[in-house]
Tab-separated table of C-alpha atoms in Angstrom:
chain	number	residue	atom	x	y	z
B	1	UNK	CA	-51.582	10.446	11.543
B	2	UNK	CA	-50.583	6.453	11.230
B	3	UNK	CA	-54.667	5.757	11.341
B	4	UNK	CA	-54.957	8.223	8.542
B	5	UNK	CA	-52.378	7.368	6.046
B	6	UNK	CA	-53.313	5.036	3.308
B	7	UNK	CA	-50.305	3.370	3.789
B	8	UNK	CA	-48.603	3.559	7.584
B	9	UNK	CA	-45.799	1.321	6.698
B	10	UNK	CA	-44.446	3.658	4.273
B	11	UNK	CA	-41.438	5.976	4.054
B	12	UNK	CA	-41.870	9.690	4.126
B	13	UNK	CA	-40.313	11.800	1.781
B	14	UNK	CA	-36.183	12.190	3.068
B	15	UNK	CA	-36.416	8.905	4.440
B	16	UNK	CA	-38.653	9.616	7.712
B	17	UNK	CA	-40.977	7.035	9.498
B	18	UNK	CA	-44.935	8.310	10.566
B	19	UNK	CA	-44.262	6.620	13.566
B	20	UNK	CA	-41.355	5.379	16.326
B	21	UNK	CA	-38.987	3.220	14.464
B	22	UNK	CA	-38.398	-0.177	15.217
B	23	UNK	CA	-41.916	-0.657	16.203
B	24	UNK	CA	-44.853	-2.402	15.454
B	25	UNK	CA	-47.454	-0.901	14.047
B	26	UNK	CA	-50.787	-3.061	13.966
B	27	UNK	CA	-54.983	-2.271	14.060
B	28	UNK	CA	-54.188	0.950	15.601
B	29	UNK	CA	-51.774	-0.197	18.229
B	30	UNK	CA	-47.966	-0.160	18.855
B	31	UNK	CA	-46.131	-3.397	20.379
B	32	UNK	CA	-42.676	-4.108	20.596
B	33	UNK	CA	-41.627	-7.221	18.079
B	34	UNK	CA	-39.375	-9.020	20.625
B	35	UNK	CA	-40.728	-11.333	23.091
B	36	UNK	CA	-41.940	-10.499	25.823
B	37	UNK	CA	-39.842	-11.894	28.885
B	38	UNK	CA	-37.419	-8.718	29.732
B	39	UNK	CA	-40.378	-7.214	29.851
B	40	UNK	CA	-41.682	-9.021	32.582
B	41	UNK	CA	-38.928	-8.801	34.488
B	42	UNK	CA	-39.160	-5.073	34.705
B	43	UNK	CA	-42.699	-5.337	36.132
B	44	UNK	CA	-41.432	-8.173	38.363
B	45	UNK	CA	-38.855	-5.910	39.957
B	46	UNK	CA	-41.473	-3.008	40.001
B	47	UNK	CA	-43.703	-5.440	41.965
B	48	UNK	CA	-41.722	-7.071	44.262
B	49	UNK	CA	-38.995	-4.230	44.902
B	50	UNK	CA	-40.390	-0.579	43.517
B	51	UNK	CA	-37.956	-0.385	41.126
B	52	UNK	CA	-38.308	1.049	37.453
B	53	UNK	CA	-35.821	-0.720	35.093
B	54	UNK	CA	-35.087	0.543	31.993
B	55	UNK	CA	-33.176	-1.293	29.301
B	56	UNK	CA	-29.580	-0.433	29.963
B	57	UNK	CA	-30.249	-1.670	33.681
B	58	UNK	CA	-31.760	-4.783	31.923
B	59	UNK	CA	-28.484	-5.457	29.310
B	60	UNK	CA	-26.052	-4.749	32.155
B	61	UNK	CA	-27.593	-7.247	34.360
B	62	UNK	CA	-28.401	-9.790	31.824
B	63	UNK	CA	-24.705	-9.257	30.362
B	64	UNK	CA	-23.189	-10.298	33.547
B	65	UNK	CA	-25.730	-13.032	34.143
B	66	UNK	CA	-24.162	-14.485	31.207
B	67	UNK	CA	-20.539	-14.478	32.416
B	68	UNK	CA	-21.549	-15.629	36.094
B	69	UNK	CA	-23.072	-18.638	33.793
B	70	UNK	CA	-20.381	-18.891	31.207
B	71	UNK	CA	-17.928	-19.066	34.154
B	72	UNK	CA	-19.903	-21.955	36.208
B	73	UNK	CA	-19.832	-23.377	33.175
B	74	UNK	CA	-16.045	-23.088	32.712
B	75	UNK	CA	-15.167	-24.121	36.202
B	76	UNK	CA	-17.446	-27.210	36.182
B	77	UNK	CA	-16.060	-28.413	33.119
B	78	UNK	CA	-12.545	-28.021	34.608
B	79	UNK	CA	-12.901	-29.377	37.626
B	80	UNK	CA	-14.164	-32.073	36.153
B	81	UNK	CA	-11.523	-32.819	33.542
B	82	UNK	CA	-8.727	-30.616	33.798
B	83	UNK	CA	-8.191	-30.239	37.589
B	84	UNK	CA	-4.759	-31.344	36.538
B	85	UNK	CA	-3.806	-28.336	34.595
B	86	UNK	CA	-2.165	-25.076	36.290
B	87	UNK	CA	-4.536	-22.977	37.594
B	88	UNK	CA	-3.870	-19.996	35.801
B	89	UNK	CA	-5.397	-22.161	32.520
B	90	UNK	CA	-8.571	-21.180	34.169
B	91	UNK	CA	-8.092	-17.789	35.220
B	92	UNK	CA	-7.034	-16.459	32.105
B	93	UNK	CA	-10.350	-18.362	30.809
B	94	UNK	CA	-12.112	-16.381	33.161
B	95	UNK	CA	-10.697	-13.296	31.883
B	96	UNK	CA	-11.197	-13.722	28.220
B	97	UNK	CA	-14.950	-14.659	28.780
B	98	UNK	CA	-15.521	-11.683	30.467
B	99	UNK	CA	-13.650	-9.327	28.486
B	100	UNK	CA	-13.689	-10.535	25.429
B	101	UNK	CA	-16.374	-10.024	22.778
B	102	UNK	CA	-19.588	-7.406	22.445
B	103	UNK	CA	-20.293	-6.911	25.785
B	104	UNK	CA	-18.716	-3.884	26.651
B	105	UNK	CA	-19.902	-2.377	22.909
B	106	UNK	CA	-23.461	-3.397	23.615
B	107	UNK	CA	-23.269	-1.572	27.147
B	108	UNK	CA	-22.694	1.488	25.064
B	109	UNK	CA	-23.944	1.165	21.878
B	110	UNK	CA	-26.297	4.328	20.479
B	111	UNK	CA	-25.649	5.860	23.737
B	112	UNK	CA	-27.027	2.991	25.902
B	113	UNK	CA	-28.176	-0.708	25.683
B	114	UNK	CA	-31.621	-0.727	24.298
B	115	UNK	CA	-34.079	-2.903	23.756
B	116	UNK	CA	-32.560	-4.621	20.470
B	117	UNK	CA	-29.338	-5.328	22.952
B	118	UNK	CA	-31.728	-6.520	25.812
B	119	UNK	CA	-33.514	-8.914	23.637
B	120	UNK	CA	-30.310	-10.555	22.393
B	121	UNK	CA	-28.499	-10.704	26.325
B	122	UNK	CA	-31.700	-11.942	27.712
B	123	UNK	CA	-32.072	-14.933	25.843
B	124	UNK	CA	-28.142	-15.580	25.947
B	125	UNK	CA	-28.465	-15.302	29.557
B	126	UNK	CA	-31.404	-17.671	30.170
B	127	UNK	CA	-29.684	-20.142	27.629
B	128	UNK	CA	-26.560	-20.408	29.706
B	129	UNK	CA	-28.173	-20.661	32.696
B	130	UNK	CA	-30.510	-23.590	31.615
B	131	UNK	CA	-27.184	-25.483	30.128
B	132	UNK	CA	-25.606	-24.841	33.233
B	133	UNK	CA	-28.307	-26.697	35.358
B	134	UNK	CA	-27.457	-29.563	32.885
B	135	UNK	CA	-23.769	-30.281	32.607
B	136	UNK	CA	-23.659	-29.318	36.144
B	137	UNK	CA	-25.881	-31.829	37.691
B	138	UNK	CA	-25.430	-34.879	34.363
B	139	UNK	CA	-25.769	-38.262	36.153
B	140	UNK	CA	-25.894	-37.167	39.193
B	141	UNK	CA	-29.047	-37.546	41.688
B	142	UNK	CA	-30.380	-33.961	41.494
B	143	UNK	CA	-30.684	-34.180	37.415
B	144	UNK	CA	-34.291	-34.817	37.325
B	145	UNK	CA	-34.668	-31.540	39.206
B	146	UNK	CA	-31.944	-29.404	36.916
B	147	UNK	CA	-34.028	-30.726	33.925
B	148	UNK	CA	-36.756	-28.931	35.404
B	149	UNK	CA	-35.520	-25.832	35.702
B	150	UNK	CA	-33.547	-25.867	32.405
B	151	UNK	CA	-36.946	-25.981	30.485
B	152	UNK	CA	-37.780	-23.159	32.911
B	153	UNK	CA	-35.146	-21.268	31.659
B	154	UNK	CA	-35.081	-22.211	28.145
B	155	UNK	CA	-38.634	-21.534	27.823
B	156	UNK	CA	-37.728	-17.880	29.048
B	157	UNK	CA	-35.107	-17.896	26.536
B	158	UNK	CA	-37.374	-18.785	23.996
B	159	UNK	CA	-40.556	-16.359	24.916
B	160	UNK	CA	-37.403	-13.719	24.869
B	161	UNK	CA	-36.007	-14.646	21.018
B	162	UNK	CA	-37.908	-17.087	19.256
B	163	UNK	CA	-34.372	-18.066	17.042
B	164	UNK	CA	-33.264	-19.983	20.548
B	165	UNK	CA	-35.607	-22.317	19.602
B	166	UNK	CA	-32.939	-23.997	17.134
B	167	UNK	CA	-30.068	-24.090	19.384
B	168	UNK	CA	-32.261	-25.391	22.464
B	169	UNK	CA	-34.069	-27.977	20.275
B	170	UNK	CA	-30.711	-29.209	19.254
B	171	UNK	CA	-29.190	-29.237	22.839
B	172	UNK	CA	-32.696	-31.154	24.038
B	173	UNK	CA	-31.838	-33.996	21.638
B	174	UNK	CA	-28.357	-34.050	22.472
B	175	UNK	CA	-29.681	-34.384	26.042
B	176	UNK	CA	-31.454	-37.603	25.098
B	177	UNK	CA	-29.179	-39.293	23.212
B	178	UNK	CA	-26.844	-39.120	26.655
B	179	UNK	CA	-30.239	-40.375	28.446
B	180	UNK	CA	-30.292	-42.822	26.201
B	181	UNK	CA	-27.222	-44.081	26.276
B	182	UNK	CA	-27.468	-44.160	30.489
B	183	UNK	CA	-30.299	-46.102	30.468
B	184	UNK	CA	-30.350	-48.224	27.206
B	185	UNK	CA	-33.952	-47.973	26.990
B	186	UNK	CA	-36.080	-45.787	25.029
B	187	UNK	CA	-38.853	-45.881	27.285
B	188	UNK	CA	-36.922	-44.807	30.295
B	189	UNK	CA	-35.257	-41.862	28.048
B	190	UNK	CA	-38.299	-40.401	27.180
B	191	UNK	CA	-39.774	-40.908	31.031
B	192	UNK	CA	-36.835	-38.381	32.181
B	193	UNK	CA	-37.098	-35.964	29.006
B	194	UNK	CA	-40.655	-35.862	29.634
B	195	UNK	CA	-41.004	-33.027	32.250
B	196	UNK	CA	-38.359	-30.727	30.190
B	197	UNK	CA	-40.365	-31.495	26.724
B	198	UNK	CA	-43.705	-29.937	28.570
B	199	UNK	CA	-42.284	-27.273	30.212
B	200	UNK	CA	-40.863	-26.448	26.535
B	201	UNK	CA	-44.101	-26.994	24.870
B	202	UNK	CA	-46.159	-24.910	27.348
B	203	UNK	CA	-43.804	-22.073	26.967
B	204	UNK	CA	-43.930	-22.021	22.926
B	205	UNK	CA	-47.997	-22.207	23.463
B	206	UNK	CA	-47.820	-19.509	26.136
B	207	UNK	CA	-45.932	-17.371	23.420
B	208	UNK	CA	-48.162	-18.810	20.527
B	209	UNK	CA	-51.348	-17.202	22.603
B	210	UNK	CA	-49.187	-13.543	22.831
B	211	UNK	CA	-48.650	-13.319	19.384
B	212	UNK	CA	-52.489	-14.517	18.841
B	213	UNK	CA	-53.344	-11.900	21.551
B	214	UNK	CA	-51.798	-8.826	19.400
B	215	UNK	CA	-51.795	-10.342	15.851
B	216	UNK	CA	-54.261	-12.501	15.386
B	217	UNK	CA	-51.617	-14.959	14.822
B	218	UNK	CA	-49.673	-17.216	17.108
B	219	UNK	CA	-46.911	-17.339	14.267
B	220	UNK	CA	-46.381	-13.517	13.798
B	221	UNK	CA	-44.518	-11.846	16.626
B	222	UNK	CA	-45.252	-8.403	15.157
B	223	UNK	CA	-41.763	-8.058	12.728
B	224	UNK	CA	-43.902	-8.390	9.155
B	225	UNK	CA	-45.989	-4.631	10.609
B	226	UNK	CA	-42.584	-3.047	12.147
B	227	UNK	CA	-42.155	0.710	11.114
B	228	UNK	CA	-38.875	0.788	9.767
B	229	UNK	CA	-36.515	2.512	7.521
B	230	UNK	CA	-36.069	-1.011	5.556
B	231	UNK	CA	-39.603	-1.230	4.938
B	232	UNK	CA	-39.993	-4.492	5.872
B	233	UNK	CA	-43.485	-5.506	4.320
B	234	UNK	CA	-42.188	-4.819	1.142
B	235	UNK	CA	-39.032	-6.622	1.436
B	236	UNK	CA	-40.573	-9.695	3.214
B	237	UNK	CA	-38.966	-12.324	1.164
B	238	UNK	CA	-35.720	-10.559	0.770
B	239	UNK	CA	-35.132	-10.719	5.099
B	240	UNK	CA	-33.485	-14.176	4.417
B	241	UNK	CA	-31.435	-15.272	1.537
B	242	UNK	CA	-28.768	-17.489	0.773
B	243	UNK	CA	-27.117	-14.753	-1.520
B	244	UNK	CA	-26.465	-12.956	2.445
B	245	UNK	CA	-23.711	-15.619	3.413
B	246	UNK	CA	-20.836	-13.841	2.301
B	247	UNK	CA	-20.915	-10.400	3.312
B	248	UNK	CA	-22.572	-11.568	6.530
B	249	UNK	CA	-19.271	-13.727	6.800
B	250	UNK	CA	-16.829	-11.428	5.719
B	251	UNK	CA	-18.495	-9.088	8.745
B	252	UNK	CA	-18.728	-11.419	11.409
B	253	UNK	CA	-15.857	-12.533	11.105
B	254	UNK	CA	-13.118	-10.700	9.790
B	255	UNK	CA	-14.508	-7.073	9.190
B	256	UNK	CA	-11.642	-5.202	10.563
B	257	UNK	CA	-12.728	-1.970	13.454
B	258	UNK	CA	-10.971	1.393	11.861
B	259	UNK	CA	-7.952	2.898	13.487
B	260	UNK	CA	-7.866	6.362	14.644
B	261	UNK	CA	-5.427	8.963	15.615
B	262	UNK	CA	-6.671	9.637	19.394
B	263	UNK	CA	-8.028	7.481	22.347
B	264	UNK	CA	-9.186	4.932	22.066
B	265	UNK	CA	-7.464	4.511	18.761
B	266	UNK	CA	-10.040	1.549	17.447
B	267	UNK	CA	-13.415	2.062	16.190
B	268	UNK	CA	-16.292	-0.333	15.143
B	269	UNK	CA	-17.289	0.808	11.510
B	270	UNK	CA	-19.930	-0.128	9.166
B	271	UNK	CA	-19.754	-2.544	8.110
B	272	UNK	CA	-18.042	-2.940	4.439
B	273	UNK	CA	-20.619	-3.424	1.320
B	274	UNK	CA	-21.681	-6.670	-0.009
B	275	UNK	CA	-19.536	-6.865	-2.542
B	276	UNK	CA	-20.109	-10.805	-2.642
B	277	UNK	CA	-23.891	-9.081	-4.109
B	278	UNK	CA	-23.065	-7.183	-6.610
B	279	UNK	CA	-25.443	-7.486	-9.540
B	280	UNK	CA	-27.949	-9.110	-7.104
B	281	UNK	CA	-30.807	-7.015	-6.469
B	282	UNK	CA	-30.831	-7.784	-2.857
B	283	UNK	CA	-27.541	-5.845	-2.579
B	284	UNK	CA	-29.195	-2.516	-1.852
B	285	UNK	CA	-30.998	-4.284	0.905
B	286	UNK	CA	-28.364	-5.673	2.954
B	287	UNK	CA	-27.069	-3.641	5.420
B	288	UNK	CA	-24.478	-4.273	8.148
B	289	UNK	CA	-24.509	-1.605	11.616
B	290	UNK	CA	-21.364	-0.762	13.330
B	291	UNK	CA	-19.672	-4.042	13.661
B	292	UNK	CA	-15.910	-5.629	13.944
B	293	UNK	CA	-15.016	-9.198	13.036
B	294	UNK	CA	-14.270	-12.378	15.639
B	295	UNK	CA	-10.966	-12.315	14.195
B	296	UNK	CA	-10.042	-9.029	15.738
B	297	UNK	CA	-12.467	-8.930	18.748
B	298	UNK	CA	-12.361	-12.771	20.473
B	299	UNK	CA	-9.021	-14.517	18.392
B	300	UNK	CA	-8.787	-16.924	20.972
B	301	UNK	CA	-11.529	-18.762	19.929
B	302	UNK	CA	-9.017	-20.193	17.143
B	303	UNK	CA	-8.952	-22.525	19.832
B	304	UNK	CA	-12.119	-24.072	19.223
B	305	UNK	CA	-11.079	-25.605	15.926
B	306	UNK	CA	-8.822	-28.258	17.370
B	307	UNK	CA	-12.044	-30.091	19.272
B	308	UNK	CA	-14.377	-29.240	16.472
B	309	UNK	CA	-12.455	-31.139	13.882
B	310	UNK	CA	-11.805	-34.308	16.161
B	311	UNK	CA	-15.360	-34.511	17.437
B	312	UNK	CA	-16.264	-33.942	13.499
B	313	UNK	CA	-13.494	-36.962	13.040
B	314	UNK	CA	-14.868	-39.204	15.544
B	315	UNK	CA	-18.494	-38.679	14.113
B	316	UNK	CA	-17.276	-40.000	10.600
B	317	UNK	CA	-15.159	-42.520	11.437
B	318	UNK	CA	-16.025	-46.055	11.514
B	319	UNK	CA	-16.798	-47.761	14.983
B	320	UNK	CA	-15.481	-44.807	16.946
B	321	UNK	CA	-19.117	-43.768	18.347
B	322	UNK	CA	-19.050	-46.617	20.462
B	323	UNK	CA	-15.858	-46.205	22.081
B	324	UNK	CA	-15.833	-45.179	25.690
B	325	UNK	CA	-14.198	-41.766	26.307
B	326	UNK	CA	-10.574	-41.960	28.413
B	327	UNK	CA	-10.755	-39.574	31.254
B	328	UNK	CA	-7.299	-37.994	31.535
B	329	UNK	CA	-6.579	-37.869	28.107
B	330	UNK	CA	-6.774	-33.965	27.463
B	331	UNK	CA	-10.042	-34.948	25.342
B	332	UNK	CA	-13.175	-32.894	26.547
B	333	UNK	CA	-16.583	-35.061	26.499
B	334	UNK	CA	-17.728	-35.938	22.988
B	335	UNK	CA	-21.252	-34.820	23.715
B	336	UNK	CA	-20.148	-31.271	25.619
B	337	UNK	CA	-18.178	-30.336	22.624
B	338	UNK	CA	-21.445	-30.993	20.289
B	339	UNK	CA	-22.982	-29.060	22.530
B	340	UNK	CA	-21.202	-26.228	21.894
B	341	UNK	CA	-20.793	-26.534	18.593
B	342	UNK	CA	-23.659	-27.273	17.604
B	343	UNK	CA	-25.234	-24.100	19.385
B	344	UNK	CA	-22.549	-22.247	17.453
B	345	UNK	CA	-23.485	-23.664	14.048
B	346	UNK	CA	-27.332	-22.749	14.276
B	347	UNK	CA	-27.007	-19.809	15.839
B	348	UNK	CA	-24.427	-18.440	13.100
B	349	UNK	CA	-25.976	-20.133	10.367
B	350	UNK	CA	-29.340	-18.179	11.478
B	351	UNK	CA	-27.419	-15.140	11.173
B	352	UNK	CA	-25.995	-15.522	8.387
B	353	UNK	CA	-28.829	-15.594	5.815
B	354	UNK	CA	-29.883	-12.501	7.907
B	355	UNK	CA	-30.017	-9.180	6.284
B	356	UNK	CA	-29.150	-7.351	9.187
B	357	UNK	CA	-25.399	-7.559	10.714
B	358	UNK	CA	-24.769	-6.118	13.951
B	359	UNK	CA	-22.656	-6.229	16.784
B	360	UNK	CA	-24.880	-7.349	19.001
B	361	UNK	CA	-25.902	-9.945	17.099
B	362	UNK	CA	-22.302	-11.590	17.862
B	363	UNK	CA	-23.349	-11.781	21.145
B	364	UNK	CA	-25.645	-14.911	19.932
B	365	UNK	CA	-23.207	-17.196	18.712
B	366	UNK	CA	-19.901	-16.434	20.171
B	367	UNK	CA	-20.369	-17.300	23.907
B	368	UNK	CA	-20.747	-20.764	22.832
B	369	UNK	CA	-17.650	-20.647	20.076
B	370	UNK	CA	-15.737	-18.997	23.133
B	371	UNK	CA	-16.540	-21.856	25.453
B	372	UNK	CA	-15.463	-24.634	23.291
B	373	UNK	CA	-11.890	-22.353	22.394
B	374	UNK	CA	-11.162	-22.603	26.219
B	375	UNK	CA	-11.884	-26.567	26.096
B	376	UNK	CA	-9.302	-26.371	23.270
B	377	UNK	CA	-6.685	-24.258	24.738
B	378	UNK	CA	-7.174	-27.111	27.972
B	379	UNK	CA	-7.428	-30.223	25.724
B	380	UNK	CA	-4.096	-28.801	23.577
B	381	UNK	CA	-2.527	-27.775	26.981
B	382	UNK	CA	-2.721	-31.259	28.160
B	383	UNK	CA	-1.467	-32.912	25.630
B	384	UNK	CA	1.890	-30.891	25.466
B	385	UNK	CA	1.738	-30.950	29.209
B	386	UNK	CA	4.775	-33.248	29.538
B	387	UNK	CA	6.569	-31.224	26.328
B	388	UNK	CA	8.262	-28.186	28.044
B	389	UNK	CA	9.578	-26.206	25.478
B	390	UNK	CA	6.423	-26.841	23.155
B	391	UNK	CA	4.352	-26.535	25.988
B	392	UNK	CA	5.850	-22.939	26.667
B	393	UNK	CA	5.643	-21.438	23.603
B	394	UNK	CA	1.875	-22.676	23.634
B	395	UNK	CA	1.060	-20.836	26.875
B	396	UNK	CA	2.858	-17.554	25.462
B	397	UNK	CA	0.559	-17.733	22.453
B	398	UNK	CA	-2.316	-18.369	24.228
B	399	UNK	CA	-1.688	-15.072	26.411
B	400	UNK	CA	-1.088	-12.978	23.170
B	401	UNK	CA	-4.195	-14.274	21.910
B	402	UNK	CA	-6.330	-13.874	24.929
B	403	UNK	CA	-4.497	-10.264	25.570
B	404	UNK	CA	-5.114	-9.291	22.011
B	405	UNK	CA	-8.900	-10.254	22.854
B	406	UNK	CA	-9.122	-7.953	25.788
B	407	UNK	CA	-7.842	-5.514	24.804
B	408	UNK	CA	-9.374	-4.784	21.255
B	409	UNK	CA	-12.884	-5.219	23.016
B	410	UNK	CA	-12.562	-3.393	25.888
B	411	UNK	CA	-11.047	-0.404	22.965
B	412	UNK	CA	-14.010	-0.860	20.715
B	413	UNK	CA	-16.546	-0.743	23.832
B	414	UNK	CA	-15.196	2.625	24.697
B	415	UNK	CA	-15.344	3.853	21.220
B	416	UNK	CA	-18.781	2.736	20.979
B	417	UNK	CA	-19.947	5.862	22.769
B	418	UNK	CA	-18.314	8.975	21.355
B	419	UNK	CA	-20.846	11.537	22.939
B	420	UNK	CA	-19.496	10.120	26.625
B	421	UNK	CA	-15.728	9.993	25.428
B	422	UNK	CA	-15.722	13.230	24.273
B	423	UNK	CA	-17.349	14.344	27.548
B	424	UNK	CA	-14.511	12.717	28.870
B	425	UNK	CA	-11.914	14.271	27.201
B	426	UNK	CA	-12.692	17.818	27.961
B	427	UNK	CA	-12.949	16.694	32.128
B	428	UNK	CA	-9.509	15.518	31.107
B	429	UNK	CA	-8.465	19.097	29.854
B	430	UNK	CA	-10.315	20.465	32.662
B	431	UNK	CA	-8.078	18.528	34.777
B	432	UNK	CA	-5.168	19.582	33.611
């Protein structure tokens, strides 16, 4: 039917698609427009172990990839720099970065994690992991070997969602300005960078041939022929536009979930029109899934202004680039905090000029912001360490906050699925 239309891309009358949605359409052919790493790790546990994965086995296991990473993460940077601190400043970071947030939503979402959710937990997941091997093993002897396998892993990220490239690029140079600063010489930078930089390369030509394989193309990764209700041919230029910022902000961040009578009592709604477009004719365009704001889902990550604004301070201010960092202070690493900041701006400010809001999408951008909250809740926690009655009234804020977190996300993940809840509910009755 697709080869014999005049125009496969089009809509049917009442809205339909000649074809599955969500997928490209090309020469005959159907491909799936994401890269193609989850993919290969099906077939790689169908090879080695006889195992069919589908993709809710692949978002549950990449989901809590990324908290086993987030967590290293976590308890690296603490042991480093906050061993000091009571240790139930870490556990409740723990908690919060494994509660708190999409996950449970995408675990559920349109009855199970799909693809769209695999794509975006995949490359999260093999981020993490490659920043892990980094801050874990800075200046230390097994660092030429960590750099390795971080451009492994960020190569996977990559070849899984070609947007990592601007957070990993950013990271990379962040890398060599420490290796710089270690060894003082360019040359010997660039000698340790080298192996990561080729690994990187080789992956982004690996995915360049892929594209070239299906599209003819190593630049197209099959979104310009996707079937979908959006037409996206038609609408090329209109996928990214400045004119998206504030909707897209307004729903990231505080689009508030709707409030119900029953269990679970919070649901993720649409997410509210652009009324930031009105009188723009991309306005009809823009269009924002089932989604709740950071403000209501992850609140702790207020924390993560505090460290922003003095690494932003120390950045402007005259002379202070070159002044060595005081361990013990309550101050996290200058360069960590960049880190995750800066993989916070890009990947937001990606998303932002987006179209397309989603849930999962948060799942991009907020590990990071969540990581450098908990280095704020520390760094703050330090300095009011010797301030008791400060001091307490910051820990009971903190465990509202990180409560509030929990428990609005674990709510909204239940919610997510109403076909299972309402199963639920009757077993319930049944019960009874």
């Amino acid at each position: 039917g697709l080869l014999a239309s005049p125009d496969p891309y089009e809509l049917l009358p009442g809205g339909q698609i000649k074809g599955p949605i969500d997928v490209a359409y090309y020469q005959g052919r159907f491909y799936l427009p994401w890269g193609p790493t989850p993919a290969l790790v099906v077939l790689l546990f169908r090879w080695l172990l006889h195992w069919w994965l589908g993709d809710l086995q692949l978002v549950f296991g990449f989901l809590c990839g990324i908290y086993i990473a987030e967590s290293a993460l976590a308890m690296v940077l603490w042991h480093r720099h906050y061993a000091g601190l009571p240790r139930w400043t870490l556990w409740l970071a723990l908690f919060v970065m494994g509660l708190a947030g999409p996950a449970t939503f995408m675990l559920n979402n349109y009855v199970s994690g799909r693809v769209h959710e695999a794509a975006v937990a995949g490359a999260q997941f093999f981020f993490l992991c490659g920043l892990l091997c980094v801050v874990a093993t800075l200046g230390r002897p097994a660092f030429g070997g960590a750099l390795v396998a971080a451009g492994v892993l960020w190569a996977l990220a990559i070849t899984t969602r070609v947007n990592l490239a601007l957070p990993i690029g950013f990271v990379v140079l962040m890398i060599f300005g420490q290796q710089l600063k270690i060894h003082q010489r360019w040359a010997s930078a660039l000698a340790r960078m080298l192996p990561l930089g080729l690994i990187l390369v080789l992956g982004i030509a690996v995915l360049g041939w892929y594209n070239w394989a299906r599209f003819g193309s190593p630049l197209e990764t099959g979104y310009y022929y996707q079937l979908s209700l959006t037409r996206t041919r038609q609408h090329w230029q209109d996928l990214f536009s400045i004119d998206y910022v504030l909707p897209n902000l307004y729903n990231y961040l505080a689009g508030p979930p709707s409030l119900g009578a029953g269990f679970p009592f919070l649901f993720a709604d649409y997410g509210h029109p652009p009324r930031a477009l009105l009188g723009n004719p991309r306005a009809a365009y823009y269009f924002a899934q089932m989604i709740a704001g950071v403000a209501w889902m992850a609140p702790f990550a207020v924390f993560a202004v505090q460290p922003a604004v003095v690494a932003i301070r120390r950045l402007f201010r005259r002379g202070s680039a070159s002044r060595p960092e005081r361990p013990g202070n309550g101050q996290p690493p200058a360069w960590i905090v960049w880190v995750f900041l800066g993989t916070f701006l890009l990947s937001f400010g990606f998303l932002l000029v987006y179209y397309w809001a989603a849930m999962r999408f948060t799942e991009e951008f907020l590990p990071a912001l969540v990581l450098l909250g908990i280095l704020g809740f520390w760094q703050g926690y330090a300095i009011l360490r010797q301030e008791s009655g400060r001091r307490m009234l910051y820990s009971g804020v903190t465990i509202f906050l990180a409560v509030f977190s929990i428990v609005i996300s674990v709510l909204l993940g239940i919610s997510a699925n109403a076909a299972r809840l309402w199963l639920l509910n009757h077993f319930a009755l049944l019960a009874r």
